[in-house]
Amino acid sequence: MPTPRQLHLGAFMRPVSIHTGAWRYPGAYPDANFNFGHLKRFAQKLEAGKFDAFFMADHLAVLNMPVEALKRSHTVTSFEPFTLLSALASVTEHIGLVATASTTFDAAYHIARRFASLDHISGGRAGWNIVTTSNPDAALNFGLDEHMDHGERYDRAREFYDVVTGLWDSFADDAFIRDRESGLFFDPTRLHVLAHKGEHLSVRGPLNIARTPQGWPVIVQAGASEPGRQLAAETAEVVFAAHRTLDAGQAFYADVKGRMEAIGRNPDHLKILPGVLTVVGDTVEQAQEKRALLDSFVHYDSAIASLSIALGHDASDFDPDGPLPDIPETNQSKSGRERTIELARRENLTVRQLAQRLGGYGGLAFVGTPETIADSMEEWLTTRGSDGFNVMFPYLPEGLDDFVDKVVPELQRRGLFRTEYAGKTLRENLGLPRPANRFFA
């Protein structure tokens, strides 16, 4: 019989909770994003729970939101990811360490060198989340007056990927002889000079770092646009997705894996992990009360702005404690408007509750007991909606502890999640092959 599929779990840890109200929740650490002692504890707890990876998103500018909302956001500051993950590598042994790095505002040689270093330092646990950077304000921090066009950013990203992976293959795995008698440190015939000259990049190489324990760090991507899906099908090994419904997840899963088959890639060599906020209670009602309390910490001034954007209509004059009134159609996103109205009607939310939900976190959420959360995760896995999840915790440390101490054992009891790590590297734990060196047999 075939081996039953098992979930892969990443932890979205920058910000430590994506929910806007997380830092105000009773018992939460308000400074968790910028406190190494807390982050060390979180990483070690995740490792005890056998998570695949600690994922640190990154931003190259303060988030482009109105200052009235920004001043209430715990995402305004965080560590630079390579500095943090290198430090965490020394206090963990198994968990993967994934960082975001931009193909638009960094040099390919820098990216190749940093990730190769992290992979060596961690013993083969590094992953690169490739992003093209959507925040237009980031351009202003790198000597540009305006952001690069969306299509051009993706064209550059594709070439960037080829250059970085080519640099990682600069040395054959057996290049370093280190023969004391002959005095030969490495075999120059096992060194490749990339000499890349393309439309966007010119990089001579070689990289001045030996090939890494994983061959290459694991390639991670996010984004659901047409160029993003194609780039993922061609290059990604993990995709962090964002879908609110199982139907949407299944459609994305089938599309991207189908594209892989069309170009001759094995679909099992890509793990699709949608982001999900998990709120754990002893009963479903208790979990819902926790979510309601969490949403209540989203300040109305910033929440109502999120609702107005979702509806394509100014909601600032609505009665905060009344039901959502009828909303006329506009030329803005119809699907987003309809999802928002449907959510308000389905859960009988007031305008205030709806605004706080959208202003806090409006994406996929599993709110319930360890058993009901495991039910949902099992359904997504068995019906090909995902290969696992990128878990987002509602507040820390309690939300993380609840998941590791209560949900993980339930998943393990069902045979859906490992009880021990499969190997020492992130690739081994994800079930991904070590890439062959393109220049040396």
GROMACS .gro file of C-alpha atoms in nm:
model
  441
    1MET     CA    1   0.000   0.000   0.000
    2PRO     CA    2   0.122   0.355  -0.069
    3THR     CA    3   0.243   0.557   0.229
    4PRO     CA    4  -0.033   0.792   0.350
    5ARG     CA    5   0.033   1.157   0.274
    6GLN     CA    6   0.146   1.365   0.568
    7LEU     CA    7   0.116   1.735   0.635
    8HIS     CA    8   0.407   1.975   0.614
    9LEU     CA    9   0.389   2.271   0.851
   10GLY     CA   10   0.572   2.601   0.830
   11ALA     CA   11   0.535   2.881   1.083
   12PHE     CA   12   0.480   3.237   0.958
   13MET     CA   13   0.689   3.438   1.207
   14ARG     CA   14   0.728   3.791   1.074
   15PRO     CA   15   0.534   3.946   1.220
   16VAL     CA   16   0.511   3.681   1.489
   17SER     CA   17   0.135   3.712   1.442
   18ILE     CA   18  -0.016   3.856   1.127
   19HIS     CA   19  -0.323   3.969   1.323
   20THR     CA   20  -0.321   4.343   1.386
   21GLY     CA   21  -0.453   4.306   1.741
   22ALA     CA   22  -0.211   4.032   1.849
   23TRP     CA   23   0.024   4.252   2.052
   24ARG     CA   24  -0.267   4.382   2.263
   25TYR     CA   25  -0.407   4.039   2.356
   26PRO     CA   26  -0.389   3.958   2.731
   27GLY     CA   27  -0.063   3.779   2.809
   28ALA     CA   28   0.090   3.845   2.466
   29TYR     CA   29   0.443   3.981   2.429
   30PRO     CA   30   0.402   4.329   2.273
   31ASP     CA   31   0.769   4.340   2.170
   32ALA     CA   32   0.786   3.985   2.030
   33ASN     CA   33   0.888   4.093   1.677
   34PHE     CA   34   1.201   4.262   1.807
   35ASN     CA   35   1.303   4.056   2.110
   36PHE     CA   36   1.558   3.784   2.041
   37GLY     CA   37   1.490   3.601   2.367
   38HIS     CA   38   1.124   3.558   2.271
   39LEU     CA   39   1.206   3.457   1.913
   40LYS     CA   40   1.458   3.198   2.035
   41ARG     CA   41   1.191   3.045   2.260
   42PHE     CA   42   0.938   3.040   1.973
   43ALA     CA   43   1.184   2.867   1.735
   44GLN     CA   44   1.271   2.604   1.993
   45LYS     CA   45   0.902   2.540   2.069
   46LEU     CA   46   0.830   2.498   1.698
   47GLU     CA   47   1.119   2.255   1.670
   48ALA     CA   48   0.980   2.056   1.964
   49GLY     CA   49   0.656   2.042   1.762
   50LYS     CA   50   0.850   1.904   1.459
   51PHE     CA   51   0.762   2.198   1.233
   52ASP     CA   52   0.933   2.198   0.895
   53ALA     CA   53   1.034   2.561   0.895
   54PHE     CA   54   1.046   2.898   1.069
   55PHE     CA   55   0.956   3.150   0.798
   56MET     CA   56   1.064   3.512   0.826
   57ALA     CA   57   0.896   3.743   0.580
   58ASP     CA   58   1.069   4.074   0.518
   59HIS     CA   59   0.991   4.426   0.406
   60LEU     CA   60   1.233   4.679   0.262
   61ALA     CA   61   1.028   4.978   0.372
   62VAL     CA   62   0.786   5.072   0.645
   63LEU     CA   63   0.449   4.938   0.530
   64ASN     CA   64   0.269   5.180   0.299
   65MET     CA   65  -0.044   5.242   0.504
   66PRO     CA   66  -0.191   5.562   0.649
   67VAL     CA   67  -0.007   5.673   0.961
   68GLU     CA   68  -0.331   5.647   1.163
   69ALA     CA   69  -0.321   5.274   1.093
   70LEU     CA   70   0.057   5.237   1.094
   71LYS     CA   71   0.092   5.383   1.443
   72ARG     CA   72  -0.119   5.093   1.575
   73SER     CA   73   0.071   4.820   1.386
   74HIS     CA   74   0.327   4.585   1.541
   75THR     CA   75   0.471   4.523   1.193
   76VAL     CA   76   0.645   4.860   1.184
   77THR     CA   77   0.977   4.712   1.302
   78SER     CA   78   1.155   4.376   1.289
   79PHE     CA   79   1.501   4.223   1.258
   80GLU     CA   80   1.686   4.187   0.929
   81PRO     CA   81   1.622   3.821   0.845
   82PHE     CA   82   1.973   3.685   0.781
   83THR     CA   83   2.102   3.827   1.108
   84LEU     CA   84   1.814   3.672   1.301
   85LEU     CA   85   1.813   3.333   1.127
   86SER     CA   86   2.190   3.294   1.162
   87ALA     CA   87   2.148   3.349   1.536
   88LEU     CA   88   1.857   3.102   1.551
   89ALA     CA   89   2.064   2.844   1.363
   90SER     CA   90   2.295   2.820   1.664
   91VAL     CA   91   2.012   2.745   1.910
   92THR     CA   92   1.818   2.493   1.696
   93GLU     CA   93   1.913   2.168   1.522
   94HIS     CA   94   1.636   2.055   1.288
   95ILE     CA   95   1.387   2.327   1.195
   96GLY     CA   96   1.425   2.493   0.855
   97LEU     CA   97   1.513   2.863   0.841
   98VAL     CA   98   1.342   3.046   0.553
   99ALA     CA   99   1.397   3.413   0.471
  100THR     CA  100   1.250   3.651   0.218
  101ALA     CA  101   1.492   3.824  -0.017
  102SER     CA  102   1.400   4.054  -0.304
  103THR     CA  103   1.501   4.002  -0.665
  104THR     CA  104   1.416   4.365  -0.741
  105PHE     CA  105   1.628   4.553  -0.487
  106ASP     CA  106   1.924   4.327  -0.415
  107ALA     CA  107   2.218   4.193  -0.612
  108ALA     CA  108   2.214   3.830  -0.720
  109TYR     CA  109   2.567   3.773  -0.592
  110HIS     CA  110   2.472   3.903  -0.247
  111ILE     CA  111   2.165   3.678  -0.231
  112ALA     CA  112   2.361   3.371  -0.343
  113ARG     CA  113   2.634   3.437  -0.088
  114ARG     CA  114   2.403   3.503   0.206
  115PHE     CA  115   2.185   3.196   0.155
  116ALA     CA  116   2.485   2.972   0.091
  117SER     CA  117   2.635   3.098   0.418
  118LEU     CA  118   2.311   3.036   0.608
  119ASP     CA  119   2.285   2.684   0.463
  120HIS     CA  120   2.639   2.601   0.578
  121ILE     CA  121   2.595   2.762   0.921
  122SER     CA  122   2.266   2.576   0.982
  123GLY     CA  123   2.384   2.240   0.849
  124GLY     CA  124   2.149   2.245   0.549
  125ARG     CA  125   1.834   2.415   0.677
  126ALA     CA  126   1.810   2.732   0.467
  127GLY     CA  127   1.530   2.833   0.232
  128TRP     CA  128   1.497   3.136   0.003
  129ASN     CA  129   1.155   3.296  -0.031
  130ILE     CA  130   1.181   3.469  -0.370
  131VAL     CA  131   0.983   3.793  -0.386
  132THR     CA  132   0.968   4.074  -0.639
  133THR     CA  133   0.857   4.328  -0.372
  134SER     CA  134   0.513   4.484  -0.419
  135ASN     CA  135   0.550   4.788  -0.188
  136PRO     CA  136   0.623   5.087  -0.415
  137ASP     CA  137   0.778   5.278  -0.123
  138ALA     CA  138   1.068   5.030  -0.122
  139ALA     CA  139   1.191   5.180  -0.450
  140LEU     CA  140   1.244   5.512  -0.273
  141ASN     CA  141   1.491   5.344  -0.035
  142PHE     CA  142   1.711   5.222  -0.320
  143GLY     CA  143   1.769   5.536  -0.525
  144LEU     CA  144   1.466   5.496  -0.753
  145ASP     CA  145   1.187   5.748  -0.809
  146GLU     CA  146   0.925   5.488  -0.900
  147HIS     CA  147   0.868   5.113  -0.873
  148MET     CA  148   0.968   4.874  -1.151
  149ASP     CA  149   0.677   4.754  -1.366
  150HIS     CA  150   0.508   4.430  -1.249
  151GLY     CA  151   0.591   4.233  -1.565
  152GLU     CA  152   0.950   4.355  -1.569
  153ARG     CA  153   0.991   4.255  -1.202
  154TYR     CA  154   0.891   3.897  -1.286
  155ASP     CA  155   1.115   3.884  -1.593
  156ARG     CA  156   1.404   3.999  -1.376
  157ALA     CA  157   1.310   3.743  -1.107
  158ARG     CA  158   1.330   3.456  -1.356
  159GLU     CA  159   1.676   3.561  -1.469
  160PHE     CA  160   1.776   3.628  -1.107
  161TYR     CA  161   1.683   3.271  -1.013
  162ASP     CA  162   1.902   3.132  -1.294
  163VAL     CA  163   2.198   3.343  -1.182
  164VAL     CA  164   2.170   3.263  -0.810
  165THR     CA  165   2.132   2.888  -0.863
  166GLY     CA  166   2.416   2.899  -1.116
  167LEU     CA  167   2.638   3.067  -0.858
  168TRP     CA  168   2.545   2.799  -0.602
  169ASP     CA  169   2.682   2.546  -0.853
  170SER     CA  170   3.017   2.727  -0.889
  171PHE     CA  171   3.208   2.445  -0.718
  172ALA     CA  172   3.156   2.072  -0.765
  173ASP     CA  173   3.074   1.888  -0.444
  174ASP     CA  174   3.416   1.722  -0.453
  175ALA     CA  175   3.614   2.035  -0.547
  176PHE     CA  176   3.781   2.085  -0.208
  177ILE     CA  177   4.061   1.830  -0.177
  178ARG     CA  178   4.253   1.993   0.109
  179ASP     CA  179   4.554   1.763   0.053
  180ARG     CA  180   4.824   1.855   0.305
  181GLU     CA  181   5.099   1.654   0.132
  182SER     CA  182   5.057   1.806  -0.212
  183GLY     CA  183   4.947   2.145  -0.082
  184LEU     CA  184   4.645   2.136  -0.313
  185PHE     CA  185   4.343   2.294  -0.143
  186PHE     CA  186   4.093   2.263  -0.429
  187ASP     CA  187   4.084   2.121  -0.782
  188PRO     CA  188   4.049   2.413  -1.027
  189THR     CA  189   3.897   2.181  -1.289
  190ARG     CA  190   3.599   2.149  -1.052
  191LEU     CA  191   3.531   2.523  -1.053
  192HIS     CA  192   3.289   2.690  -1.297
  193VAL     CA  193   3.289   3.061  -1.384
  194LEU     CA  194   2.929   3.161  -1.458
  195ALA     CA  195   3.005   3.458  -1.687
  196HIS     CA  196   2.637   3.554  -1.711
  197LYS     CA  197   2.529   3.845  -1.928
  198GLY     CA  198   2.154   3.880  -1.965
  199GLU     CA  199   1.880   4.135  -2.014
  200HIS     CA  200   1.875   4.243  -1.650
  201LEU     CA  201   2.192   4.106  -1.488
  202SER     CA  202   2.563   4.077  -1.556
  203VAL     CA  203   2.744   3.850  -1.309
  204ARG     CA  204   3.084   3.694  -1.370
  205GLY     CA  205   3.117   3.462  -1.068
  206PRO     CA  206   3.222   3.221  -0.937
  207LEU     CA  207   3.069   3.232  -0.590
  208ASN     CA  208   3.339   3.233  -0.322
  209ILE     CA  209   3.157   2.972  -0.110
  210ALA     CA  210   3.162   2.593  -0.143
  211ARG     CA  211   2.848   2.413  -0.259
  212THR     CA  212   2.610   2.387   0.034
  213PRO     CA  213   2.486   2.084   0.231
  214GLN     CA  214   2.156   2.093   0.041
  215GLY     CA  215   2.319   2.166  -0.293
  216TRP     CA  216   2.088   2.464  -0.309
  217PRO     CA  217   1.880   2.616  -0.029
  218VAL     CA  218   1.512   2.528  -0.075
  219ILE     CA  219   1.334   2.763  -0.320
  220VAL     CA  220   1.015   2.916  -0.177
  221GLN     CA  221   0.766   3.146  -0.349
  222ALA     CA  222   0.440   3.323  -0.279
  223GLY     CA  223   0.185   3.491  -0.504
  224ALA     CA  224  -0.106   3.382  -0.721
  225SER     CA  225  -0.078   3.608  -1.026
  226GLU     CA  226  -0.035   3.450  -1.370
  227PRO     CA  227   0.341   3.529  -1.382
  228GLY     CA  228   0.373   3.411  -1.020
  229ARG     CA  229   0.206   3.075  -1.092
  230GLN     CA  230   0.425   3.012  -1.393
  231LEU     CA  231   0.742   3.109  -1.206
  232ALA     CA  232   0.640   2.873  -0.924
  233ALA     CA  233   0.575   2.586  -1.164
  234GLU     CA  234   0.919   2.634  -1.323
  235THR     CA  235   1.132   2.701  -1.017
  236ALA     CA  236   0.962   2.671  -0.675
  237GLU     CA  237   0.989   2.383  -0.427
  238VAL     CA  238   0.751   2.535  -0.171
  239VAL     CA  239   0.467   2.780  -0.240
  240PHE     CA  240   0.312   2.990   0.035
  241ALA     CA  241  -0.044   3.039  -0.091
  242ALA     CA  242  -0.337   3.252   0.028
  243HIS     CA  243  -0.683   3.104  -0.023
  244ARG     CA  244  -0.993   3.160   0.188
  245THR     CA  245  -1.181   2.850   0.070
  246LEU     CA  246  -1.104   2.488  -0.003
  247ASP     CA  247  -1.245   2.523  -0.356
  248ALA     CA  248  -0.999   2.804  -0.430
  249GLY     CA  249  -0.715   2.603  -0.279
  250GLN     CA  250  -0.798   2.298  -0.490
  251ALA     CA  251  -0.814   2.506  -0.809
  252PHE     CA  252  -0.475   2.667  -0.739
  253TYR     CA  253  -0.322   2.330  -0.644
  254ALA     CA  254  -0.442   2.166  -0.965
  255ASP     CA  255  -0.332   2.461  -1.179
  256VAL     CA  256   0.025   2.492  -1.050
  257LYS     CA  257   0.089   2.117  -1.031
  258GLY     CA  258  -0.059   2.078  -1.380
  259ARG     CA  259   0.182   2.339  -1.512
  260MET     CA  260   0.468   2.142  -1.356
  261GLU     CA  261   0.363   1.824  -1.535
  262ALA     CA  262   0.339   2.016  -1.863
  263ILE     CA  263   0.704   2.118  -1.842
  264GLY     CA  264   0.827   1.781  -1.715
  265ARG     CA  265   0.868   1.858  -1.343
  266ASN     CA  266   0.755   1.607  -1.081
  267PRO     CA  267   0.455   1.763  -0.898
  268ASP     CA  268   0.566   1.594  -0.575
  269HIS     CA  269   0.875   1.815  -0.582
  270LEU     CA  270   0.662   2.119  -0.492
  271LYS     CA  271   0.481   2.160  -0.159
  272ILE     CA  272   0.187   2.401  -0.157
  273LEU     CA  273   0.126   2.547   0.191
  274PRO     CA  274  -0.164   2.794   0.229
  275GLY     CA  275  -0.145   3.040   0.515
  276VAL     CA  276  -0.394   2.974   0.796
  277LEU     CA  277  -0.464   3.151   1.124
  278THR     CA  278  -0.536   2.896   1.398
  279VAL     CA  279  -0.729   2.977   1.716
  280VAL     CA  280  -0.750   2.682   1.956
  281GLY     CA  281  -1.009   2.636   2.229
  282ASP     CA  282  -1.133   2.356   2.452
  283THR     CA  283  -1.466   2.402   2.274
  284VAL     CA  284  -1.557   2.563   1.943
  285GLU     CA  285  -1.746   2.831   2.135
  286GLN     CA  286  -1.439   2.913   2.346
  287ALA     CA  287  -1.223   2.940   2.035
  288GLN     CA  288  -1.479   3.174   1.875
  289GLU     CA  289  -1.478   3.386   2.190
  290LYS     CA  290  -1.098   3.408   2.171
  291ARG     CA  291  -1.121   3.518   1.808
  292ALA     CA  292  -1.385   3.779   1.893
  293LEU     CA  293  -1.170   3.915   2.176
  294LEU     CA  294  -0.868   3.923   1.945
  295ASP     CA  295  -1.064   4.110   1.677
  296SER     CA  296  -1.184   4.359   1.940
  297PHE     CA  297  -0.827   4.483   1.983
  298VAL     CA  298  -0.819   4.616   1.626
  299HIS     CA  299  -0.872   4.991   1.657
  300TYR     CA  300  -1.181   5.110   1.473
  301ASP     CA  301  -0.998   5.387   1.286
  302SER     CA  302  -0.776   5.139   1.105
  303ALA     CA  303  -1.042   4.866   1.084
  304ILE     CA  304  -1.299   5.080   0.903
  305ALA     CA  305  -1.040   5.173   0.641
  306SER     CA  306  -0.989   4.802   0.566
  307LEU     CA  307  -1.365   4.754   0.534
  308SER     CA  308  -1.399   5.048   0.296
  309ILE     CA  309  -1.126   4.903   0.073
  310ALA     CA  310  -1.290   4.559   0.071
  311LEU     CA  311  -1.633   4.702  -0.017
  312GLY     CA  312  -1.509   4.959  -0.267
  313HIS     CA  313  -1.732   5.202  -0.076
  314ASP     CA  314  -1.672   5.450   0.208
  315ALA     CA  315  -1.795   5.279   0.524
  316SER     CA  316  -1.696   5.552   0.769
  317ASP     CA  317  -2.055   5.679   0.810
  318PHE     CA  318  -2.212   5.337   0.877
  319ASP     CA  319  -2.359   5.266   1.219
  320PRO     CA  320  -2.073   5.073   1.387
  321ASP     CA  321  -2.308   4.861   1.595
  322GLY     CA  322  -2.570   4.800   1.328
  323PRO     CA  323  -2.581   4.542   1.048
  324LEU     CA  324  -2.401   4.601   0.720
  325PRO     CA  325  -2.636   4.805   0.498
  326ASP     CA  326  -2.697   4.733   0.130
  327ILE     CA  327  -2.385   4.822  -0.068
  328PRO     CA  328  -2.416   4.953  -0.426
  329GLU     CA  329  -2.190   4.798  -0.689
  330THR     CA  330  -1.879   4.988  -0.795
  331ASN     CA  331  -1.605   4.944  -1.054
  332GLN     CA  332  -1.373   4.804  -0.788
  333SER     CA  333  -1.321   4.437  -0.703
  334LYS     CA  334  -1.655   4.259  -0.722
  335SER     CA  335  -1.527   3.930  -0.579
  336GLY     CA  336  -1.379   4.101  -0.273
  337ARG     CA  337  -1.699   4.297  -0.218
  338GLU     CA  338  -1.914   3.985  -0.247
  339ARG     CA  339  -1.692   3.784  -0.008
  340THR     CA  340  -1.715   4.062   0.248
  341ILE     CA  341  -2.094   4.092   0.225
  342GLU     CA  342  -2.133   3.714   0.239
  343LEU     CA  343  -1.914   3.697   0.553
  344ALA     CA  344  -2.124   3.965   0.726
  345ARG     CA  345  -2.449   3.788   0.642
  346ARG     CA  346  -2.324   3.435   0.724
  347GLU     CA  347  -2.195   3.525   1.071
  348ASN     CA  348  -2.446   3.804   1.143
  349LEU     CA  349  -2.166   4.053   1.211
  350THR     CA  350  -2.212   4.418   1.295
  351VAL     CA  351  -2.021   4.678   1.096
  352ARG     CA  352  -1.772   4.706   1.382
  353GLN     CA  353  -1.720   4.330   1.405
  354LEU     CA  354  -1.683   4.299   1.028
  355ALA     CA  355  -1.434   4.586   1.013
  356GLN     CA  356  -1.231   4.442   1.298
  357ARG     CA  357  -1.227   4.102   1.130
  358LEU     CA  358  -1.094   4.246   0.803
  359GLY     CA  359  -0.862   4.488   0.980
  360GLY     CA  360  -0.714   4.213   1.196
  361TYR     CA  361  -0.681   3.924   0.953
  362GLY     CA  362  -0.934   3.840   0.685
  363GLY     CA  363  -0.783   3.526   0.533
  364LEU     CA  364  -0.826   3.154   0.595
  365ALA     CA  365  -0.874   3.072   0.963
  366PHE     CA  366  -0.940   2.748   1.151
  367VAL     CA  367  -1.111   2.843   1.477
  368GLY     CA  368  -1.207   2.551   1.697
  369THR     CA  369  -1.087   2.257   1.904
  370PRO     CA  370  -0.774   2.053   1.829
  371GLU     CA  371  -1.006   1.794   1.675
  372THR     CA  372  -1.196   2.032   1.446
  373ILE     CA  373  -0.875   2.204   1.335
  374ALA     CA  374  -0.723   1.864   1.258
  375ASP     CA  375  -1.041   1.775   1.066
  376SER     CA  376  -1.000   2.084   0.847
  377MET     CA  377  -0.630   2.024   0.785
  378GLU     CA  378  -0.697   1.661   0.699
  379GLU     CA  379  -0.969   1.760   0.451
  380TRP     CA  380  -0.739   2.007   0.271
  381LEU     CA  381  -0.463   1.745   0.254
  382THR     CA  382  -0.673   1.449   0.137
  383THR     CA  383  -0.871   1.645  -0.123
  384ARG     CA  384  -0.561   1.805  -0.279
  385GLY     CA  385  -0.622   2.155  -0.152
  386SER     CA  386  -0.272   2.167  -0.004
  387ASP     CA  387   0.033   1.968   0.104
  388GLY     CA  388   0.020   2.130   0.447
  389PHE     CA  389   0.000   2.480   0.589
  390ASN     CA  390   0.199   2.790   0.672
  391VAL     CA  391   0.056   2.837   1.021
  392MET     CA  392  -0.007   3.184   1.161
  393PHE     CA  393  -0.059   3.216   1.534
  394PRO     CA  394  -0.320   3.458   1.674
  395TYR     CA  395  -0.100   3.587   1.957
  396LEU     CA  396   0.220   3.470   2.125
  397PRO     CA  397   0.326   3.280   2.322
  398GLU     CA  398  -0.015   3.127   2.406
  399GLY     CA  399  -0.139   3.081   2.049
  400LEU     CA  400   0.180   2.902   1.946
  401ASP     CA  401   0.183   2.687   2.261
  402ASP     CA  402  -0.181   2.590   2.205
  403PHE     CA  403  -0.106   2.465   1.856
  404VAL     CA  404   0.210   2.273   1.943
  405ASP     CA  405   0.076   2.125   2.266
  406LYS     CA  406  -0.277   2.043   2.150
  407VAL     CA  407  -0.316   2.035   1.771
  408VAL     CA  408   0.015   1.869   1.682
  409PRO     CA  409  -0.051   1.564   1.907
  410GLU     CA  410  -0.394   1.524   1.747
  411LEU     CA  411  -0.241   1.535   1.398
  412GLN     CA  412   0.023   1.282   1.507
  413ARG     CA  413  -0.244   1.053   1.657
  414ARG     CA  414  -0.415   1.045   1.316
  415GLY     CA  415  -0.090   0.967   1.135
  416LEU     CA  416  -0.105   1.300   0.952
  417PHE     CA  417   0.214   1.450   1.092
  418ARG     CA  418   0.560   1.326   1.183
  419THR     CA  419   0.666   1.232   1.533
  420GLU     CA  420   1.036   1.269   1.445
  421TYR     CA  421   1.224   1.462   1.179
  422ALA     CA  422   1.303   1.261   0.866
  423GLY     CA  423   1.658   1.393   0.837
  424LYS     CA  424   1.898   1.674   0.915
  425THR     CA  425   1.824   1.905   0.622
  426LEU     CA  426   1.515   2.101   0.524
  427ARG     CA  427   1.507   1.912   0.193
  428GLU     CA  428   1.501   1.577   0.370
  429ASN     CA  429   1.219   1.687   0.597
  430LEU     CA  430   1.015   1.821   0.305
  431GLY     CA  431   1.081   1.512   0.093
  432LEU     CA  432   1.261   1.712  -0.176
  433PRO     CA  433   1.554   1.583  -0.386
  434ARG     CA  434   1.900   1.738  -0.365
  435PRO     CA  435   1.952   1.922  -0.696
  436ALA     CA  436   2.227   1.800  -0.925
  437ASN     CA  437   2.506   2.043  -1.007
  438ARG     CA  438   2.428   2.170  -1.357
  439PHE     CA  439   2.797   2.206  -1.443
  440PHE     CA  440   2.952   1.893  -1.292
  441ALA     CA  441   2.846   1.531  -1.293
   0.00000   0.00000   0.00000
